[in-house]
């Protein structure tokens, strides 16, 4: 049948092919197959015959025919080697590959595995030093006793991270795999990968990992137990699961399953237990469960099922022991209809259909088939709409815990009132105390208790309540508390309540006994409404339901330290809400927060997932807000002047974000502001002195700005803030001296709490001059000015004051001022003496190494600083941007410099980006040597400067990965191959002459090579094929000649191959068809084809490239027609997208024939094919392609 294809590229090497249909190789119609190679080599071009082989399994070149294999090839075609089957990888090597791939060094428990702590490859284990390693002794590994093959891998919650290598499933005896509680995935699509290779795998636990798709699971044909809780499917249950014929247990709690359970469940004929608790499944419970007669456990709870229970199907489940379908978190009405009798089930002892909308009476034959009447029966029918009485027929059970509260029961059959084993014995206890034993089952009509039934002991009785219309009421004030319970039950269900770390009584007690719930009560202890939810660090996971905003008396919520998000949609309904705290959580969106009620005074949402380009304007509309904490998020942009709208704000904490710009002057209009924290942002500009006019201000932290040196300009006096006693301006770029009136109103205050206990940190700035002597007016002071240029510490502030510097000033007997700042010529790591017996250390170079008060080191100029200073003197001009260069600022703040630490570092330069900076070098050898001497340098960009670096010393730059020297006047790159780590090289727009630089072929790590617009001559060597990591190769507009070497087809990773406007001759190598990652191909030629250059021959088909978007062969002398399979391999989604324009420059060649209709498969096409010999007509369908 394949003969119907006139042209075909067929790759079936590496299979068990035993031959060709007889007609194929005898046919003369397949000469175009394999890009025409069949015409030259016959069927050997498709597959080497039995008994022959090549490295690629077929003949591709005349010089490499299929070679006879003396030992044969086992009757198979397409052999790629000759000899015995290659050795299988050992189980130890498989485990080593697994260990390396999933972060083995950082596992919580590594016993046994740690023998591999130093290996870099599984092959290292073949070294003699690892002989005798027994993988069966590894933690979590269990082997078969007879063969020592791995039988079980159990590594739950052990810190594994990453993608499990496919080889793990090649362990032939593996039957149990438990990787739960880690951060793993099995393939790049987050499916189950090649799990089908584990032919004996029977039990798999991948709970709490990063698996999002079902793909592959259907191949695990031996699987009996699948545990896949707490995953991220967020889609329907996939029918691929139904391909597991041996499955006994399906356990998928909290895995994001949605939609209806698809048809086909009955294919799991051996299923015993199914648990789909806590998902988002909807529709009806499938009647197909009746076709699974071996089921003994069903749990469909906490989903959103509706409709009736499948009564007929349930009758077939004769082995059923446990059935759960409670739905307290449902968004719809839940299960409706009447309660089945379950009379066919002889072993049923646990039934829970609570929190639904079921109606009707309990059948008189309910549970009548249960054989063991003395076992404990746990039956939960609560929170439905059942009617009638609890029937007497249940009296045959000696022990039953029956929850039937919050229904419409009229009462309990009197025959149950004497069953002393019921309700954990409470029926007997109450009867013994003289009460009605039935009260322990349900409080009778006209009474209530918070749990709906009585308990023995004090305060356990049912209380009188005229409004209690039914038996089993839990409130006496009607619907209000019922609604509050529904809201809390939904909160519990939506946030994985059963897995909380805390939460006592949430499923058993009255709502006001729930741990973390605070109710308002009157003198009779009656619940008056929930006022607080204190759920910090409870272990909540998921989304907080917005129904909490409907709790009418709610004043405070705290959801901190949980993995939860919440919407602010509906927050206006929480009319009494005063405090909203949700720190260290997963809050991601503030939309709607501006609708918060006027009662809201406190919002603390630091350390969340909030990523905003600016602080949302809604925040500024909360006029009654008193405390706002938004630190440790990702807020960017400037603080709006509208911050002055927060008229009542007292605390504004926004540290450790990405806020930029200066402090708006309008902030000084906040008369009640006490604390302002903006530390750890990216702010700049001067500190407005108007802050000193905020008379209520007590704390001001602006320290550690991360960009542009932070705040600059003079130190503000802040002389009108009498209460300001906590200031941190450290790690900025403040200049000038400290004003004499600094904090004058604090020092002049008559209130002890104002002028005592003052803390001032202005370390690591550029402050000069002396400390004002009037600082002696402070009653107590902690002052940090280390790392500045302080020239004097007045003796007045170094007297016997026991309250300066935590009393250290008064404790010292000599050099008392060292407690404030070390003298010039001495240092400590913090710039001052901190203990009586740990004095400031003299520098060997004296004041030359520590010229100012408060030195933190004896600072000879660092090697990298000295190098950059020398570079500056050799290449910078008056027109260059030299911000912070040659200042005392850390070199990592200098313009164009990036370090591997933060901006406060003075070493670790990894990037220098000085593109187009008017730099000029005269002593190029010295400049080159200096650049390449920087030990950590990874990136050097000098594009557009007159600096033609010499490569003589580039070998010193052992970490250099990117070198950008385009348009720098380079004449050669001799010596470039010494840059062994180089991955990206830009030398375009230079004057490089001579043959293509041969040493580029000696740089196997190159991924991107840009060498266009030079004067390079000669040919491309076949060695170009050695650059197998090359992804981008731009060499257009040179003078390269000769043929394009066929070895260019070995560039298996190439994406952009742009070598046009040279003088190539010959044909386009067909090997280019093998470049599957190709995105751009250009060999255009602007000269007169055939005079100095130009390619001839046929246009190749590019049929294997999946994302090729640009082909430019314009101006050559290509002949023949456009191949019928031209671009046939383009990815369907890629070629069908409006956004992916495919550009074909085929003009000015000698192409013939017609345009192939297959072009219709391309949604967005630009084609220039003028100047050829194309015949018409153009297919009419082309003319309706609106995007072409």
PDB file of N, CA and C in Angstrom, residues 348-393:
ATOM      1  N   UNK A 348     -22.425  -4.138  55.384  1.00  0.00           N
ATOM      2  CA  UNK A 348     -22.360  -2.683  55.515  1.00  0.00           C
ATOM      3  C   UNK A 348     -22.377  -2.281  56.984  1.00  0.00           C
ATOM      4  N   UNK A 349     -21.396  -1.458  57.363  1.00  0.00           N
ATOM      5  CA  UNK A 349     -21.368  -0.996  58.758  1.00  0.00           C
ATOM      6  C   UNK A 349     -21.008   0.486  58.868  1.00  0.00           C
ATOM      7  N   UNK A 350     -20.711   1.146  57.737  1.00  0.00           N
ATOM      8  CA  UNK A 350     -20.404   2.567  57.781  1.00  0.00           C
ATOM      9  C   UNK A 350     -21.094   3.239  56.607  1.00  0.00           C
ATOM     10  N   UNK A 351     -22.018   4.141  56.892  1.00  0.00           N
ATOM     11  CA  UNK A 351     -22.797   4.824  55.863  1.00  0.00           C
ATOM     12  C   UNK A 351     -22.877   6.302  56.218  1.00  0.00           C
ATOM     13  N   UNK A 352     -22.526   7.173  55.256  1.00  0.00           N
ATOM     14  CA  UNK A 352     -22.572   8.611  55.516  1.00  0.00           C
ATOM     15  C   UNK A 352     -23.132   9.315  54.288  1.00  0.00           C
ATOM     16  N   UNK A 353     -24.362   9.801  54.393  1.00  0.00           N
ATOM     17  CA  UNK A 353     -24.981  10.580  53.319  1.00  0.00           C
ATOM     18  C   UNK A 353     -25.337  11.970  53.839  1.00  0.00           C
ATOM     19  N   UNK A 354     -24.657  12.450  54.849  1.00  0.00           N
ATOM     20  CA  UNK A 354     -24.994  13.714  55.498  1.00  0.00           C
ATOM     21  C   UNK A 354     -24.742  14.906  54.582  1.00  0.00           C
ATOM     22  N   UNK A 355     -25.335  16.037  54.971  1.00  0.00           N
ATOM     23  CA  UNK A 355     -25.146  17.317  54.286  1.00  0.00           C
ATOM     24  C   UNK A 355     -25.540  17.237  52.824  1.00  0.00           C
ATOM     25  N   UNK A 356     -26.724  16.701  52.561  1.00  0.00           N
ATOM     26  CA  UNK A 356     -27.291  16.681  51.227  1.00  0.00           C
ATOM     27  C   UNK A 356     -28.715  17.211  51.314  1.00  0.00           C
ATOM     28  N   UNK A 357     -29.551  16.846  50.382  1.00  0.00           N
ATOM     29  CA  UNK A 357     -30.944  17.325  50.380  1.00  0.00           C
ATOM     30  C   UNK A 357     -31.896  16.155  50.200  1.00  0.00           C
ATOM     31  N   UNK A 358     -31.601  15.049  50.853  1.00  0.00           N
ATOM     32  CA  UNK A 358     -32.427  13.848  50.713  1.00  0.00           C
ATOM     33  C   UNK A 358     -33.705  13.983  51.532  1.00  0.00           C
ATOM     34  N   UNK A 359     -34.734  13.317  51.086  1.00  0.00           N
ATOM     35  CA  UNK A 359     -36.066  13.464  51.685  1.00  0.00           C
ATOM     36  C   UNK A 359     -36.670  12.086  51.961  1.00  0.00           C
ATOM     37  N   UNK A 360     -37.878  12.135  52.514  1.00  0.00           N
ATOM     38  CA  UNK A 360     -38.617  10.908  52.770  1.00  0.00           C
ATOM     39  C   UNK A 360     -38.212  10.248  54.067  1.00  0.00           C
ATOM     40  N   UNK A 361     -38.923   9.186  54.459  1.00  0.00           N
ATOM     41  CA  UNK A 361     -38.639   8.501  55.720  1.00  0.00           C
ATOM     42  C   UNK A 361     -37.512   7.486  55.561  1.00  0.00           C
ATOM     43  N   UNK A 362     -36.989   7.054  56.694  1.00  0.00           N
ATOM     44  CA  UNK A 362     -36.045   5.948  56.689  1.00  0.00           C
ATOM     45  C   UNK A 362     -36.835   4.682  56.421  1.00  0.00           C
ATOM     46  N   UNK A 363     -36.448   3.897  55.395  1.00  0.00           N
ATOM     47  CA  UNK A 363     -37.229   2.684  55.085  1.00  0.00           C
ATOM     48  C   UNK A 363     -37.271   1.741  56.288  1.00  0.00           C
ATOM     49  N   UNK A 364     -38.390   1.051  56.443  1.00  0.00           N
ATOM     50  CA  UNK A 364     -38.510   0.118  57.574  1.00  0.00           C
ATOM     51  C   UNK A 364     -37.578  -1.083  57.422  1.00  0.00           C
ATOM     52  N   UNK A 365     -37.169  -1.376  56.183  1.00  0.00           N
ATOM     53  CA  UNK A 365     -36.219  -2.475  55.968  1.00  0.00           C
ATOM     54  C   UNK A 365     -34.789  -1.969  55.808  1.00  0.00           C
ATOM     55  N   UNK A 366     -34.535  -0.758  56.320  1.00  0.00           N
ATOM     56  CA  UNK A 366     -33.204  -0.148  56.227  1.00  0.00           C
ATOM     57  C   UNK A 366     -32.179  -1.034  56.937  1.00  0.00           C
ATOM     58  N   UNK A 367     -31.150  -1.427  56.209  1.00  0.00           N
ATOM     59  CA  UNK A 367     -30.043  -2.242  56.724  1.00  0.00           C
ATOM     60  C   UNK A 367     -30.514  -3.620  57.195  1.00  0.00           C
ATOM     61  N   UNK A 368     -31.633  -4.073  56.678  1.00  0.00           N
ATOM     62  CA  UNK A 368     -32.189  -5.327  57.181  1.00  0.00           C
ATOM     63  C   UNK A 368     -31.353  -6.537  56.790  1.00  0.00           C
ATOM     64  N   UNK A 369     -30.462  -6.411  55.810  1.00  0.00           N
ATOM     65  CA  UNK A 369     -29.666  -7.556  55.398  1.00  0.00           C
ATOM     66  C   UNK A 369     -28.361  -7.714  56.141  1.00  0.00           C
ATOM     67  N   UNK A 370     -27.993  -6.739  56.980  1.00  0.00           N
ATOM     68  CA  UNK A 370     -26.716  -6.822  57.702  1.00  0.00           C
ATOM     69  C   UNK A 370     -26.746  -8.012  58.637  1.00  0.00           C
ATOM     70  N   UNK A 371     -25.740  -8.865  58.547  1.00  0.00           N
ATOM     71  CA  UNK A 371     -25.739 -10.111  59.300  1.00  0.00           C
ATOM     72  C   UNK A 371     -25.192  -9.958  60.713  1.00  0.00           C
ATOM     73  N   UNK A 372     -24.124  -9.183  60.885  1.00  0.00           N
ATOM     74  CA  UNK A 372     -23.501  -9.036  62.203  1.00  0.00           C
ATOM     75  C   UNK A 372     -24.162  -7.872  62.933  1.00  0.00           C
ATOM     76  N   UNK A 373     -25.179  -8.190  63.724  1.00  0.00           N
ATOM     77  CA  UNK A 373     -25.943  -7.124  64.387  1.00  0.00           C
ATOM     78  C   UNK A 373     -25.263  -6.635  65.656  1.00  0.00           C
ATOM     79  N   UNK A 374     -24.148  -7.261  66.046  1.00  0.00           N
ATOM     80  CA  UNK A 374     -23.445  -6.831  67.257  1.00  0.00           C
ATOM     81  C   UNK A 374     -22.221  -5.966  66.950  1.00  0.00           C
ATOM     82  N   UNK A 375     -21.902  -5.809  65.686  1.00  0.00           N
ATOM     83  CA  UNK A 375     -20.782  -4.921  65.335  1.00  0.00           C
ATOM     84  C   UNK A 375     -21.231  -3.470  65.491  1.00  0.00           C
ATOM     85  N   UNK A 376     -20.249  -2.547  65.607  1.00  0.00           N
ATOM     86  CA  UNK A 376     -20.580  -1.124  65.711  1.00  0.00           C
ATOM     87  C   UNK A 376     -21.016  -0.599  64.348  1.00  0.00           C
ATOM     88  N   UNK A 377     -22.213  -0.086  64.302  1.00  0.00           N
ATOM     89  CA  UNK A 377     -22.746   0.535  63.091  1.00  0.00           C
ATOM     90  C   UNK A 377     -22.586   2.051  63.214  1.00  0.00           C
ATOM     91  N   UNK A 378     -21.976   2.667  62.189  1.00  0.00           N
ATOM     92  CA  UNK A 378     -21.808   4.126  62.180  1.00  0.00           C
ATOM     93  C   UNK A 378     -22.603   4.659  61.000  1.00  0.00           C
ATOM     94  N   UNK A 379     -23.710   5.325  61.302  1.00  0.00           N
ATOM     95  CA  UNK A 379     -24.640   5.788  60.279  1.00  0.00           C
ATOM     96  C   UNK A 379     -24.820   7.293  60.442  1.00  0.00           C
ATOM     97  N   UNK A 380     -24.562   8.074  59.360  1.00  0.00           N
ATOM     98  CA  UNK A 380     -24.710   9.533  59.426  1.00  0.00           C
ATOM     99  C   UNK A 380     -25.705   9.975  58.363  1.00  0.00           C
ATOM    100  N   UNK A 381     -26.880  10.390  58.831  1.00  0.00           N
ATOM    101  CA  UNK A 381     -27.935  10.897  57.951  1.00  0.00           C
ATOM    102  C   UNK A 381     -28.180  12.379  58.188  1.00  0.00           C
ATOM    103  N   UNK A 382     -27.337  13.023  58.977  1.00  0.00           N
ATOM    104  CA  UNK A 382     -27.570  14.390  59.409  1.00  0.00           C
ATOM    105  C   UNK A 382     -27.597  15.405  58.285  1.00  0.00           C
ATOM    106  N   UNK A 383     -28.264  16.529  58.574  1.00  0.00           N
ATOM    107  CA  UNK A 383     -28.265  17.698  57.702  1.00  0.00           C
ATOM    108  C   UNK A 383     -28.852  17.360  56.329  1.00  0.00           C
ATOM    109  N   UNK A 384     -30.007  16.689  56.342  1.00  0.00           N
ATOM    110  CA  UNK A 384     -30.800  16.451  55.153  1.00  0.00           C
ATOM    111  C   UNK A 384     -32.215  16.943  55.428  1.00  0.00           C
ATOM    112  N   UNK A 385     -33.176  16.344  54.769  1.00  0.00           N
ATOM    113  CA  UNK A 385     -34.585  16.704  55.016  1.00  0.00           C
ATOM    114  C   UNK A 385     -35.416  15.436  55.179  1.00  0.00           C
ATOM    115  N   UNK A 386     -34.884  14.435  55.850  1.00  0.00           N
ATOM    116  CA  UNK A 386     -35.602  13.201  56.101  1.00  0.00           C
ATOM    117  C   UNK A 386     -36.777  13.478  57.049  1.00  0.00           C
ATOM    118  N   UNK A 387     -37.805  12.671  56.909  1.00  0.00           N
ATOM    119  CA  UNK A 387     -39.025  12.860  57.707  1.00  0.00           C
ATOM    120  C   UNK A 387     -39.375  11.569  58.444  1.00  0.00           C
ATOM    121  N   UNK A 388     -40.485  11.636  59.182  1.00  0.00           N
ATOM    122  CA  UNK A 388     -40.953  10.461  59.915  1.00  0.00           C
ATOM    123  C   UNK A 388     -40.203  10.290  61.226  1.00  0.00           C
ATOM    124  N   UNK A 389     -40.156   9.054  61.696  1.00  0.00           N
ATOM    125  CA  UNK A 389     -39.461   8.749  62.941  1.00  0.00           C
ATOM    126  C   UNK A 389     -38.292   7.825  62.662  1.00  0.00           C
ATOM    127  N   UNK A 390     -37.367   7.765  63.626  1.00  0.00           N
ATOM    128  CA  UNK A 390     -36.296   6.781  63.536  1.00  0.00           C
ATOM    129  C   UNK A 390     -36.938   5.426  63.801  1.00  0.00           C
ATOM    130  N   UNK A 391     -36.942   4.493  62.844  1.00  0.00           N
ATOM    131  CA  UNK A 391     -37.813   3.306  62.933  1.00  0.00           C
ATOM    132  C   UNK A 391     -37.348   2.304  63.987  1.00  0.00           C
ATOM    133  N   UNK A 392     -38.320   1.570  64.524  1.00  0.00           N
ATOM    134  CA  UNK A 392     -38.054   0.573  65.557  1.00  0.00           C
ATOM    135  C   UNK A 392     -37.255  -0.595  65.015  1.00  0.00           C
ATOM    136  N   UNK A 393     -37.321  -0.829  63.694  1.00  0.00           N
ATOM    137  CA  UNK A 393     -36.620  -1.967  63.107  1.00  0.00           C
ATOM    138  C   UNK A 393     -35.117  -1.905  63.334  1.00  0.00           C
TER     139      UNK A 393
END
